[in-house]
């Protein structure tokens, strides 16, 4: 029997509802992964990603896997066993970085921060005299906090700076070159407004020269991937490495085009305005925000579950009665924090009104 698939308002920590242009592009005629038209599409996609990353890096490409694979690629290509990795931890994704780095043999030096607070560059600088890499999350989706990446670039010294921009790309400006990011990875399903499945990635020449020569991952070996996606590093000759997810690249290209047509400034303002209106509305309802004031992400709001309210019951009520999905908290905050995303096309006042009205109902009646 045919299933009827409900439409949802995806107001959780991602995926968000995709831009219509990104969804439409999934239906384009499929091309072979070495077809000249596809190669041209891949080139345009990489060029668009350079604009979004704020970089001139030749090696800027979408990896064929989700954001976590971007994280994996960052560490597997930079860490030889025994190398020191100073990792700022202020949420789940910083924790995940420690796990990934330790599996490739890094000597991990954690710099723990209270959840809900931003990364402190001075503490990171003081953690070790000469690490091989310093790593941090730009927009911590688990806590709703933005950190100052330029401040880390200023203290990195000889270290390579690895930055997780999964939730920032397409929602707030990123200046990889100006901030001193050596390796950056992102995702498609957060503010870029594309379905999950790829990881926009960039690596500086400086980091590429110091890369691991034979990383333990064949699939994510940037030495091999260069010839697959970027003409600049292979003298124009494309070589087969793996079959590119052709349909996803088309969708990503359309999503990037959509974002750049609106303009990074306008897209940023739209996310900021929607996030500010939501945060104001939630506080007017008597709810308390979780992330430290002054460091709150507009695209991902963390709010404390009021005393006596069942977090999971509210979320089920929202889904059942409004088709609204919001996220629970992570780790020790699983039942005490909600995470509400206004990402990509959802960053608008209609979404804000729907969230505030439905949440009020759900808290009163779930
Ligand atoms: C979502 C997310 C990831 C992981 O991305 P996946 O696409 O789920 O693999 C990593 N870092 C941050 C900050 C995220 O929000």
Short mmCIF file of C-alpha atoms in Angstrom, two decimals, residues 205-345:
data_model
loop_
_atom_site.label_atom_id
_atom_site.label_comp_id
_atom_site.label_asym_id
_atom_site.label_seq_id
_atom_site.Cartn_x
_atom_site.Cartn_y
_atom_site.Cartn_z
CA UNK A 205 48.02 24.85 0.65
CA UNK A 206 49.94 25.12 3.90
CA UNK A 207 47.90 22.34 5.49
CA UNK A 208 47.94 20.25 2.31
CA UNK A 209 51.74 20.38 2.22
CA UNK A 210 51.88 19.15 5.81
CA UNK A 211 49.25 16.46 5.31
CA UNK A 212 49.53 12.80 6.24
CA UNK A 213 51.10 11.05 3.26
CA UNK A 214 49.12 7.84 3.46
CA UNK A 215 46.08 8.42 5.66
CA UNK A 216 44.37 5.38 7.13
CA UNK A 217 41.22 6.30 5.19
CA UNK A 218 41.45 5.66 1.47
CA UNK A 219 38.03 7.19 0.81
CA UNK A 220 38.84 10.48 2.53
CA UNK A 221 42.46 10.76 1.37
CA UNK A 222 42.69 14.35 0.14
CA UNK A 223 45.74 13.53 -1.93
CA UNK A 224 43.55 11.23 -4.03
CA UNK A 225 40.42 13.41 -3.88
CA UNK A 226 42.25 16.39 -5.36
CA UNK A 227 42.38 14.73 -8.78
CA UNK A 228 38.73 13.86 -8.56
CA UNK A 229 37.17 17.21 -7.83
CA UNK A 230 39.57 20.06 -8.45
CA UNK A 231 41.30 20.69 -11.76
CA UNK A 232 43.80 23.01 -10.13
CA UNK A 233 45.58 20.23 -8.30
CA UNK A 234 45.62 17.69 -11.13
CA UNK A 235 46.57 19.83 -14.10
CA UNK A 236 43.10 19.65 -15.59
CA UNK A 237 42.83 15.87 -15.77
CA UNK A 238 39.91 14.35 -13.87
CA UNK A 239 40.51 10.90 -12.56
CA UNK A 240 38.07 8.39 -11.18
CA UNK A 241 38.30 8.02 -7.42
CA UNK A 242 34.74 7.17 -6.44
CA UNK A 243 31.40 7.76 -8.14
CA UNK A 244 30.35 11.27 -7.23
CA UNK A 245 26.78 11.49 -5.86
CA UNK A 246 25.79 13.30 -9.05
CA UNK A 247 22.24 14.16 -8.00
CA UNK A 248 23.37 15.54 -4.64
CA UNK A 249 25.98 17.71 -6.32
CA UNK A 250 23.27 19.15 -8.58
CA UNK A 251 21.15 19.86 -5.53
CA UNK A 252 24.07 21.41 -3.68
CA UNK A 253 24.89 23.61 -6.66
CA UNK A 254 21.28 24.82 -6.76
CA UNK A 255 21.29 25.49 -3.02
CA UNK A 256 24.51 27.48 -3.25
CA UNK A 257 23.17 29.44 -6.24
CA UNK A 258 20.03 30.21 -4.26
CA UNK A 259 22.02 31.48 -1.27
CA UNK A 260 24.42 33.54 -3.39
CA UNK A 261 21.56 35.02 -5.44
CA UNK A 262 20.02 36.35 -2.23
CA UNK A 263 23.50 37.39 -1.11
CA UNK A 264 25.47 36.34 1.97
CA UNK A 265 24.68 39.62 3.71
CA UNK A 266 20.94 39.32 3.13
CA UNK A 267 20.88 35.65 4.09
CA UNK A 268 22.79 36.44 7.27
CA UNK A 269 20.36 39.25 8.11
CA UNK A 270 17.38 36.96 7.49
CA UNK A 271 18.77 34.34 9.90
CA UNK A 272 19.61 37.03 12.45
CA UNK A 273 16.20 38.67 12.33
CA UNK A 274 14.32 35.39 12.58
CA UNK A 275 16.54 34.13 15.41
CA UNK A 276 16.24 37.38 17.34
CA UNK A 277 12.44 37.42 16.98
CA UNK A 278 12.21 33.80 18.15
CA UNK A 279 14.47 34.40 21.15
CA UNK A 280 12.52 37.50 22.12
CA UNK A 281 9.19 35.68 21.75
CA UNK A 282 10.33 32.71 23.82
CA UNK A 283 11.49 34.98 26.62
CA UNK A 284 8.20 36.88 26.49
CA UNK A 285 6.48 33.51 27.02
CA UNK A 286 8.48 33.25 30.26
CA UNK A 287 10.99 30.73 28.92
CA UNK A 288 14.70 30.92 29.68
CA UNK A 289 17.37 30.61 27.01
CA UNK A 290 20.28 28.23 27.57
CA UNK A 291 23.18 29.78 25.64
CA UNK A 292 25.12 32.68 27.16
CA UNK A 293 23.78 36.09 26.14
CA UNK A 294 25.89 37.78 23.48
CA UNK A 295 27.05 34.42 22.08
CA UNK A 296 23.73 33.01 20.87
CA UNK A 297 23.34 31.56 17.43
CA UNK A 298 20.38 33.01 15.56
CA UNK A 299 19.94 29.83 13.51
CA UNK A 300 19.81 27.48 16.50
CA UNK A 301 18.15 28.50 19.74
CA UNK A 302 18.51 26.49 22.92
CA UNK A 303 15.77 26.99 25.47
CA UNK A 304 15.34 25.46 28.91
CA UNK A 305 12.37 23.14 29.38
CA UNK A 306 10.21 24.71 32.13
CA UNK A 307 9.99 22.95 35.48
CA UNK A 308 7.32 20.24 35.49
CA UNK A 309 7.02 20.07 31.68
CA UNK A 310 7.76 16.78 29.91
CA UNK A 311 10.19 17.62 27.12
CA UNK A 312 9.45 14.54 25.02
CA UNK A 313 5.67 14.90 25.39
CA UNK A 314 5.85 18.47 24.09
CA UNK A 315 7.91 17.38 21.11
CA UNK A 316 5.49 14.57 20.22
CA UNK A 317 2.53 16.95 20.56
CA UNK A 318 4.18 19.43 18.21
CA UNK A 319 4.88 16.75 15.64
CA UNK A 320 1.42 15.18 15.85
CA UNK A 321 -0.65 18.36 15.89
CA UNK A 322 1.43 20.81 13.88
CA UNK A 323 3.91 18.71 11.89
CA UNK A 324 6.53 20.72 13.77
CA UNK A 325 9.81 19.04 14.64
CA UNK A 326 12.10 20.55 17.26
CA UNK A 327 15.10 18.88 18.88
CA UNK A 328 15.78 17.73 22.41
CA UNK A 329 18.98 18.58 24.20
CA UNK A 330 22.15 16.49 24.11
CA UNK A 331 24.00 14.54 26.78
CA UNK A 332 23.12 15.63 30.29
CA UNK A 333 20.71 18.22 28.85
CA UNK A 334 18.71 15.68 26.83
CA UNK A 335 15.50 16.22 28.78
CA UNK A 336 16.04 19.77 30.03
CA UNK A 337 16.78 21.72 26.85
CA UNK A 338 14.98 22.09 23.53
CA UNK A 339 16.84 23.01 20.37
CA UNK A 340 14.97 25.05 17.80
CA UNK A 341 16.49 25.64 14.40
CA UNK A 342 15.59 28.40 11.95
CA UNK A 343 17.84 27.41 9.10
CA UNK A 344 17.86 27.99 5.36
CA UNK A 345 14.38 28.69 3.99
#
